[in-house]
PDB file of C-alpha atoms in Angstrom:
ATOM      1  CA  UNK A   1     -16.958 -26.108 -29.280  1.00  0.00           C
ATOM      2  CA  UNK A   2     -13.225 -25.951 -30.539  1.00  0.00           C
ATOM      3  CA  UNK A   3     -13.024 -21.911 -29.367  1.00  0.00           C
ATOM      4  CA  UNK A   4     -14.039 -22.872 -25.752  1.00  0.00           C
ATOM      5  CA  UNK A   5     -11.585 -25.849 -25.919  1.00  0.00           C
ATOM      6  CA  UNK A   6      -8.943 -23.356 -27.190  1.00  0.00           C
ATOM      7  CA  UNK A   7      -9.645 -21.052 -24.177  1.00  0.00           C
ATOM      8  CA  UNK A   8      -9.789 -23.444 -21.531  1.00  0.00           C
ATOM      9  CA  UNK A   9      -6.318 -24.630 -22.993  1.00  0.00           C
ATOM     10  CA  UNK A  10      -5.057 -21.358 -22.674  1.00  0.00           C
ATOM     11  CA  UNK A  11      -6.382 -20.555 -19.001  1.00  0.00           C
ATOM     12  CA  UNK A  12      -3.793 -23.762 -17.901  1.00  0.00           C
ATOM     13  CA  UNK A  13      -0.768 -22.313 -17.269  1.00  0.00           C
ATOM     14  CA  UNK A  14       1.996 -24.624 -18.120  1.00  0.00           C
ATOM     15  CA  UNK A  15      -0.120 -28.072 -19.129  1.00  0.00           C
ATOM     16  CA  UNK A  16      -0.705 -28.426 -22.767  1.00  0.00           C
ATOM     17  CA  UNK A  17      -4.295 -29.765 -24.180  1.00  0.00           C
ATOM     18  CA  UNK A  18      -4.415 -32.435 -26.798  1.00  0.00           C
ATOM     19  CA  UNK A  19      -6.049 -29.573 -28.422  1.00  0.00           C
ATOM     20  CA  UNK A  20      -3.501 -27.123 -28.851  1.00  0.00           C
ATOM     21  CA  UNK A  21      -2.782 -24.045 -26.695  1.00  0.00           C
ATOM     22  CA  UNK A  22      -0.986 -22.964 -23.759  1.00  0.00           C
ATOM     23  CA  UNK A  23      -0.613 -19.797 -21.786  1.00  0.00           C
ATOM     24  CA  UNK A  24       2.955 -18.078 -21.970  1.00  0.00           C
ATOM     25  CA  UNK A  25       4.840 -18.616 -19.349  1.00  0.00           C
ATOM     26  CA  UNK A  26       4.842 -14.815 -17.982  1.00  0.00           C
ATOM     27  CA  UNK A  27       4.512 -15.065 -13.986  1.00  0.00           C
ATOM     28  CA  UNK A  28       3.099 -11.778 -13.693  1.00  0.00           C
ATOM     29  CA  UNK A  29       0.208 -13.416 -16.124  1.00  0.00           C
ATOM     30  CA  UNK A  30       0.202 -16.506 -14.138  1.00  0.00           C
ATOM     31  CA  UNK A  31      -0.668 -14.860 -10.986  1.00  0.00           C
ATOM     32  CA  UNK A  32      -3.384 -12.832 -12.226  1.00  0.00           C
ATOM     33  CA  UNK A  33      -5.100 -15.631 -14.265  1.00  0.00           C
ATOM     34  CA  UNK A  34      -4.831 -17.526 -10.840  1.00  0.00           C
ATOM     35  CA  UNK A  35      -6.195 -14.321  -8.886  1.00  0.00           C
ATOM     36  CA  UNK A  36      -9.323 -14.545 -11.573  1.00  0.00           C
ATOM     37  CA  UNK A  37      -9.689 -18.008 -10.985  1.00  0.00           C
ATOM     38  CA  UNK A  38      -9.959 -17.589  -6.992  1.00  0.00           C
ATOM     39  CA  UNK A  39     -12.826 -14.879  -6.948  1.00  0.00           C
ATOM     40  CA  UNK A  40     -14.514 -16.161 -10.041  1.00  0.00           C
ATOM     41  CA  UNK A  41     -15.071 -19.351  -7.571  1.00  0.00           C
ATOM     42  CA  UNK A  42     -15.504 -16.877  -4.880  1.00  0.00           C
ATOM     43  CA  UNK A  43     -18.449 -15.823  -7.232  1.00  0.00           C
ATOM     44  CA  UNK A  44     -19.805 -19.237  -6.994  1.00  0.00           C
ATOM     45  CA  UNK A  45     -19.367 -19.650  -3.828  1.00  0.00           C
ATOM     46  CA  UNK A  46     -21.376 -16.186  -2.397  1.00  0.00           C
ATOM     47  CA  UNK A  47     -24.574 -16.667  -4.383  1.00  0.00           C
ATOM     48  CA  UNK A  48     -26.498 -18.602  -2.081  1.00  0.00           C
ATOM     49  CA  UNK A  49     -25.460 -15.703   0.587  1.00  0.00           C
ATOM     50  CA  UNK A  50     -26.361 -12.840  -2.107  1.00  0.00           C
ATOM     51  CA  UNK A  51     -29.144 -10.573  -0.918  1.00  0.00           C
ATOM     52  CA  UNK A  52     -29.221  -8.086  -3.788  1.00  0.00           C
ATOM     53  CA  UNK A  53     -28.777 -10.032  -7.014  1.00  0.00           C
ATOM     54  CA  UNK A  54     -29.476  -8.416 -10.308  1.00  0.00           C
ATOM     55  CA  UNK A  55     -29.033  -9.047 -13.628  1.00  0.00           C
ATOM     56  CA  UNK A  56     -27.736  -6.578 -16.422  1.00  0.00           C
ATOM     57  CA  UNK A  57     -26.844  -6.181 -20.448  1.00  0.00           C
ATOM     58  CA  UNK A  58     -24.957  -3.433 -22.299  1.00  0.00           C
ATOM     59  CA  UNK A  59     -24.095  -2.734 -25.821  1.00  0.00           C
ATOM     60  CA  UNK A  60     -21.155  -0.542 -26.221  1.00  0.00           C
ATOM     61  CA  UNK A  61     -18.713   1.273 -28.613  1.00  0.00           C
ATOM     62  CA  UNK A  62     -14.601   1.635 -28.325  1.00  0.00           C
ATOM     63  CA  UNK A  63     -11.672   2.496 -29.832  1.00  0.00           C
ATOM     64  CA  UNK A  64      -9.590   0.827 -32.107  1.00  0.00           C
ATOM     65  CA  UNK A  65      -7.067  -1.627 -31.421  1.00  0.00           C
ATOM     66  CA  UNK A  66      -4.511  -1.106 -34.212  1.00  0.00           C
ATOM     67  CA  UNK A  67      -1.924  -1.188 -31.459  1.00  0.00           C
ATOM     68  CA  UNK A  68      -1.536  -4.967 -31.110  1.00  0.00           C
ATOM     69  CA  UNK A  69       0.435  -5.023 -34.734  1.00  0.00           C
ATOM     70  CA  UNK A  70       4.174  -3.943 -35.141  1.00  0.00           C
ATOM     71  CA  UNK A  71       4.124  -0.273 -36.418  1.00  0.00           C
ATOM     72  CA  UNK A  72       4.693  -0.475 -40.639  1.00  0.00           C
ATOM     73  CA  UNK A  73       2.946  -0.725 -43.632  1.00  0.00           C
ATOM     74  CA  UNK A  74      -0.578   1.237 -44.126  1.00  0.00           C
ATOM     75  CA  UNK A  75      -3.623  -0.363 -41.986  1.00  0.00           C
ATOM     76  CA  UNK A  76      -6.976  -0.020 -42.592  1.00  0.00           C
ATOM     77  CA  UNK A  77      -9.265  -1.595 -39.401  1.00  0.00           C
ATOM     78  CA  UNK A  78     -13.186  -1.064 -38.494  1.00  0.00           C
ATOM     79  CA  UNK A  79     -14.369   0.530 -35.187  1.00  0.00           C
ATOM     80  CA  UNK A  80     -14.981  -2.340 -32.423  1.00  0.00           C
ATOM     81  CA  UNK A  81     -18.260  -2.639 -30.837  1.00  0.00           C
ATOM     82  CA  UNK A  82     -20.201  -5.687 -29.086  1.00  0.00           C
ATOM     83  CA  UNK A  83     -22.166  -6.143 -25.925  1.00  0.00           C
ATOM     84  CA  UNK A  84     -22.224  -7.660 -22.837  1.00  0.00           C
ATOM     85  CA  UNK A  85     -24.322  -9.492 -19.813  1.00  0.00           C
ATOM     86  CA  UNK A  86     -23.353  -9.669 -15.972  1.00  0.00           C
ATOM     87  CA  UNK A  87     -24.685 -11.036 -13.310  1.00  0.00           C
ATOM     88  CA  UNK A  88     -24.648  -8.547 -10.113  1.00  0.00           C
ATOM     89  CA  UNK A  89     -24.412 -11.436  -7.385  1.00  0.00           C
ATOM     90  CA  UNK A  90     -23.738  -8.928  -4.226  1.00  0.00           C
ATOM     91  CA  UNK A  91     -23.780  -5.157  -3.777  1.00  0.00           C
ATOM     92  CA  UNK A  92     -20.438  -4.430  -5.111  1.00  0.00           C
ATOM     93  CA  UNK A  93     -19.332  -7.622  -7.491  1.00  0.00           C
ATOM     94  CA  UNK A  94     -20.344  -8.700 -10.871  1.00  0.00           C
ATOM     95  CA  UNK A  95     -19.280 -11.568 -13.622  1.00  0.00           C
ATOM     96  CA  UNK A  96     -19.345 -10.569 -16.586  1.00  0.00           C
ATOM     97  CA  UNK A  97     -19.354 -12.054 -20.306  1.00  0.00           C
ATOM     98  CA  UNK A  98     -18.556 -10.260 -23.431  1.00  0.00           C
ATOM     99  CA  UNK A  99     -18.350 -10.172 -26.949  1.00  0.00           C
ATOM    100  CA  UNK A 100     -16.280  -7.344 -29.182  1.00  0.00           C
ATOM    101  CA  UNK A 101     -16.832  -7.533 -32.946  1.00  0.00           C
ATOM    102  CA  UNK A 102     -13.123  -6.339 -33.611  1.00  0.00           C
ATOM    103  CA  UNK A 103     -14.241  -6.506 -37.473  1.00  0.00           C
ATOM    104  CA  UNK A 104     -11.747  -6.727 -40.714  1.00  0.00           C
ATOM    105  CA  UNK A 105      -8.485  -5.722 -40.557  1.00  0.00           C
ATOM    106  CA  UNK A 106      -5.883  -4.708 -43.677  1.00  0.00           C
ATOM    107  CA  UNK A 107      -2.665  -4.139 -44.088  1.00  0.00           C
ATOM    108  CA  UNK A 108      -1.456  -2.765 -47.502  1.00  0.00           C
ATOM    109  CA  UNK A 109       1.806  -0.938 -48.648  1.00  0.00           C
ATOM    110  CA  UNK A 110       4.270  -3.393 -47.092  1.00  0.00           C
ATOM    111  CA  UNK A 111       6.482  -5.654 -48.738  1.00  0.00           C
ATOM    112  CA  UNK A 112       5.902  -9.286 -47.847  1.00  0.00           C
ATOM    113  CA  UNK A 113       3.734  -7.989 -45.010  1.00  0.00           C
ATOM    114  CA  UNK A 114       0.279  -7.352 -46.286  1.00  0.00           C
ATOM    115  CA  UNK A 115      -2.786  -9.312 -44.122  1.00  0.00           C
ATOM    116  CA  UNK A 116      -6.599  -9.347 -44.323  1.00  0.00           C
ATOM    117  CA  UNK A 117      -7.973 -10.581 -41.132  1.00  0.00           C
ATOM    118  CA  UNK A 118     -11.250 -10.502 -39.360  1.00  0.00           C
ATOM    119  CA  UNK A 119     -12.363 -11.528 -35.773  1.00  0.00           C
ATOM    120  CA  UNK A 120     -13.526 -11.485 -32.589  1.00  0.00           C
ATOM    121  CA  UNK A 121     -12.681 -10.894 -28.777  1.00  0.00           C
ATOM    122  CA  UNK A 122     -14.966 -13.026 -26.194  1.00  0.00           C
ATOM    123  CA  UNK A 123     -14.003 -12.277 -23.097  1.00  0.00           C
ATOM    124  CA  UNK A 124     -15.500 -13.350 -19.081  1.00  0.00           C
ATOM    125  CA  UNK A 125     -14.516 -11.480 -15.647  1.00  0.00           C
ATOM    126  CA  UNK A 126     -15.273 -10.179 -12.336  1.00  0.00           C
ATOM    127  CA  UNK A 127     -15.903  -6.512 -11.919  1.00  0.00           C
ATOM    128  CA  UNK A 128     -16.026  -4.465  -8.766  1.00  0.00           C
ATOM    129  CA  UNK A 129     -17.848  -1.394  -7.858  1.00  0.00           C
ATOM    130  CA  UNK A 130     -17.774   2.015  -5.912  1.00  0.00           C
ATOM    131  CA  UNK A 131     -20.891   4.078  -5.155  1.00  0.00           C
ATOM    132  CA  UNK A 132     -19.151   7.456  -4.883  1.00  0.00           C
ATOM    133  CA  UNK A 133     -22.708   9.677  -5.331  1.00  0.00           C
ATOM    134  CA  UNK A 134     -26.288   8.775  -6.021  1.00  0.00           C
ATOM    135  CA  UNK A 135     -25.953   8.069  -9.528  1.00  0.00           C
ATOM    136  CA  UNK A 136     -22.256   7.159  -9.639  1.00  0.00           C
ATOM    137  CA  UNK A 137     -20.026   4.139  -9.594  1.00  0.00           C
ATOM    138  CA  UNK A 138     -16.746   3.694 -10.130  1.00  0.00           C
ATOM    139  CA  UNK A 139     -15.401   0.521 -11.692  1.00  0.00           C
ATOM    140  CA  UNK A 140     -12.820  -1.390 -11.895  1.00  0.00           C
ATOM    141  CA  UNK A 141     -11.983  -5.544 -13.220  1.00  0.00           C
ATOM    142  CA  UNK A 142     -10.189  -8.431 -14.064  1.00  0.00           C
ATOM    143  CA  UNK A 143     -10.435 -11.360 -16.728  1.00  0.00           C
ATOM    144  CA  UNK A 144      -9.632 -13.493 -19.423  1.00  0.00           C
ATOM    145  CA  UNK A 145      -9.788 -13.053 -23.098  1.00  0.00           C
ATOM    146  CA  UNK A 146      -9.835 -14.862 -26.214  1.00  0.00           C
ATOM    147  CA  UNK A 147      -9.501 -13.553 -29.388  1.00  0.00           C
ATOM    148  CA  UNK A 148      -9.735 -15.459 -32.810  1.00  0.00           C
ATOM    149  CA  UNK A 149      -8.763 -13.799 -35.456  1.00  0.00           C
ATOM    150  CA  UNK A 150      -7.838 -15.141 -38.899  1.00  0.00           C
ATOM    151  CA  UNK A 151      -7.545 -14.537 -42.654  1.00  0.00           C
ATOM    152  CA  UNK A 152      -5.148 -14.266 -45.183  1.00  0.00           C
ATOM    153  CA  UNK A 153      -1.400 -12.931 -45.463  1.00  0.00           C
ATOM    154  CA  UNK A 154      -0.118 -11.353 -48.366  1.00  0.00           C
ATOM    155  CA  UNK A 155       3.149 -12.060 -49.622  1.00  0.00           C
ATOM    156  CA  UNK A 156       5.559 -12.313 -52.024  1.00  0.00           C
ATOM    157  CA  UNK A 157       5.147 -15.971 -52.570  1.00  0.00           C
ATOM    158  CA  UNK A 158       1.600 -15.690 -52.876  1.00  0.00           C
ATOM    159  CA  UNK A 159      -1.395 -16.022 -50.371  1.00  0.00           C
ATOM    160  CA  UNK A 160      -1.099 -17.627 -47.578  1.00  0.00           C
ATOM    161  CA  UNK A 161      -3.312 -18.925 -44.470  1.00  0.00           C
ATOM    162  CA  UNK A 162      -3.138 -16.541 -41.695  1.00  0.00           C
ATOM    163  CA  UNK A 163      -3.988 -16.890 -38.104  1.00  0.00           C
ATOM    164  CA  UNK A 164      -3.503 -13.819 -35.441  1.00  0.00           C
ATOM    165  CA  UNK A 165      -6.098 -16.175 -32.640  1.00  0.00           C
ATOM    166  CA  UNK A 166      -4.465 -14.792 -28.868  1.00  0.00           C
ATOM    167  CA  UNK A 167      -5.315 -15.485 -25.520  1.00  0.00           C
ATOM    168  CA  UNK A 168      -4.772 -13.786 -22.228  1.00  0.00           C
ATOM    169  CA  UNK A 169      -5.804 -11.413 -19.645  1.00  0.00           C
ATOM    170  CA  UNK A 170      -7.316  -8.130 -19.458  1.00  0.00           C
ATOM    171  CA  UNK A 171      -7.639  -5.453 -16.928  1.00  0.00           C
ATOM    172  CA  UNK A 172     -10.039  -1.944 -16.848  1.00  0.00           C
ATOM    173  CA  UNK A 173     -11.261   1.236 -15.107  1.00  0.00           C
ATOM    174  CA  UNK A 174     -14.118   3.088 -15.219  1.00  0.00           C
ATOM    175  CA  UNK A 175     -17.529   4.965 -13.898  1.00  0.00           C
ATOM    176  CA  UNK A 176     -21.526   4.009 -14.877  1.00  0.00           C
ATOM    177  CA  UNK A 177     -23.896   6.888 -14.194  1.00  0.00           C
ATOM    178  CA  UNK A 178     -27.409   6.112 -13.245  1.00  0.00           C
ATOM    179  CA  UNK A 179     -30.129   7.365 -15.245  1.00  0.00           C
ATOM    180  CA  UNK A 180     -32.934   5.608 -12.760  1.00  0.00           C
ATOM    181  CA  UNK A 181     -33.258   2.506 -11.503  1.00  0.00           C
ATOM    182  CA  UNK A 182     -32.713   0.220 -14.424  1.00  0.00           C
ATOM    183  CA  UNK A 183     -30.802   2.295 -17.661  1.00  0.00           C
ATOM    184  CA  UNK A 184     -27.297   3.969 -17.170  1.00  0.00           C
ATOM    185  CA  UNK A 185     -24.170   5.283 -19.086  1.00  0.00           C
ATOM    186  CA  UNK A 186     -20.866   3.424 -18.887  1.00  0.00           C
ATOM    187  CA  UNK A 187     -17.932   4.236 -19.922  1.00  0.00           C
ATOM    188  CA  UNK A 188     -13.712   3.249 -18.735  1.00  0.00           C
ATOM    189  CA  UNK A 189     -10.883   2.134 -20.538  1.00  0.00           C
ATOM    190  CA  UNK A 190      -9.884  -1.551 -21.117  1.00  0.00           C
ATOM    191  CA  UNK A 191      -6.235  -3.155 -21.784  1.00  0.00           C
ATOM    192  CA  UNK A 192      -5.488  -6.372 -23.074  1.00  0.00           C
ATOM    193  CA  UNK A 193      -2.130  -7.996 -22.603  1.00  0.00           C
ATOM    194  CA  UNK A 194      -2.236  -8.986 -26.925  1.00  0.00           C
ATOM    195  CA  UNK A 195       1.071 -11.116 -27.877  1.00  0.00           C
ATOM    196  CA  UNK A 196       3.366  -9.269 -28.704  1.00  0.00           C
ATOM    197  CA  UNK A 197       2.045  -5.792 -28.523  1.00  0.00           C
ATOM    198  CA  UNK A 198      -0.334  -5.412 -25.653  1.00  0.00           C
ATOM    199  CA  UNK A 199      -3.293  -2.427 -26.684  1.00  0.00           C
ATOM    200  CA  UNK A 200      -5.742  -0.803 -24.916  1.00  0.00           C
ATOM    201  CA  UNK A 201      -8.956   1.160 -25.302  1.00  0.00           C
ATOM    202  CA  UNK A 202     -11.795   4.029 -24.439  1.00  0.00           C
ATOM    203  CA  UNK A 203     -14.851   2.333 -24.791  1.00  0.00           C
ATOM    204  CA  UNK A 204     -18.762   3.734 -24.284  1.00  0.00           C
ATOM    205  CA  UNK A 205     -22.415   2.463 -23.963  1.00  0.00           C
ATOM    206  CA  UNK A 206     -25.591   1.728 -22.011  1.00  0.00           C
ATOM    207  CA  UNK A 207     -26.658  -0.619 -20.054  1.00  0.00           C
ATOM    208  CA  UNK A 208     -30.310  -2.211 -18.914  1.00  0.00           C
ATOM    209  CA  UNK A 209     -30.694  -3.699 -15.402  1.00  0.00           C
ATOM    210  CA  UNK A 210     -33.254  -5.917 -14.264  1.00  0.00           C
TER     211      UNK A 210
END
């Protein structure tokens, strides 16, 4: 119950919760949070006009995302991978939910700088689609993430608490390819605007329709 309190006091730009958590005050961030907002209600708004609503899950596999930490020190991180359900609500839109196991994270071999961390990234947005053949779509979306990530930092006056928990926007590209009318191959690249060092990644799977 706290995360989603967390992220709902991170999607207010500029009003702080009792809770904790506000959204940088970035206007390029701003106006895409607000641009999410509009078609997410847009979303809403079309379903009881959609004629060809579907439903959909995917499991899939990316890259790392060691580039969200400043560049020293050895790290050590696992290979992300979670899964995802949408909701296709007219020919060419979907909402979309997620969940990325980001998995533990080390840093060793730097002086007062050392972390163990593990977490999460859940993340929710719209995603658009091209037919450009029979079996091929191109992709492309918009949304908000939240990740919460926390452990322990390694320093010279001992161990300490550590919390690396973010919260903003993402953005991605990509194609599916149809193997028949329910399975088909996905695969695009997805950045997230991480404070400070935004990151991006290839990422892979299948996905079930129905």
């Amino acid at each position: 119950m706290s995360r989603t309190r967390d992220l709902l006091g991170q999607m207010h730009y500029g009003i702080p919760f009792p809770w904790g958590g506000k959204m940088a005050p970035f206007p390029l961030r701003a106006q895409l949070m607000r641009i999410l907002s509009a078609a997410l209600l847009l979303a809403i708004a079309s379903f009881a006009q959609a004629q060809d609503q579907r439903f959909y899950a995917g499991f899939d596999v990316g890259g790392k995302l060691d580039g969200r930490f400043d560049d020293f020190g050895k790290l050590d991180s696992d290979t992300p991978f979670g899964g995802h359900v949408g909701w296709q609500f007219t020919e060419i839109l979907s909402v979309e939910v997620g969940l990325i196991e980001v998995g533990d994270t080390t840093r060793s071999a730097a002086t007062d700088a050392g972390f163990e961390l593990d977490g999460a990234l859940y993340q929710v947005g719209l995603v658009g689609r091209i037919p450009v053949a029979e079996q091929w779509e191109l992709l492309g979306g918009i949304g908000a993430f939240r990740l919460d990530e926390d452990g322990k930092a390694l320093t010279i006056a001992g161990i300490r608490p550590f919390d690396n928990s973010d919260s903003g926007y993402f953005v991605e590209a990509g194609a599916r390819f149809r193997l028949n009318e329910d399975w088909a191959l996905r695969a695009g690249y997805r950045w997230y605007d991480f404070d400070p060092n935004s990151e991006g990644h290839v990422t892979g799977g299948v996905e079930l329709a129905w």
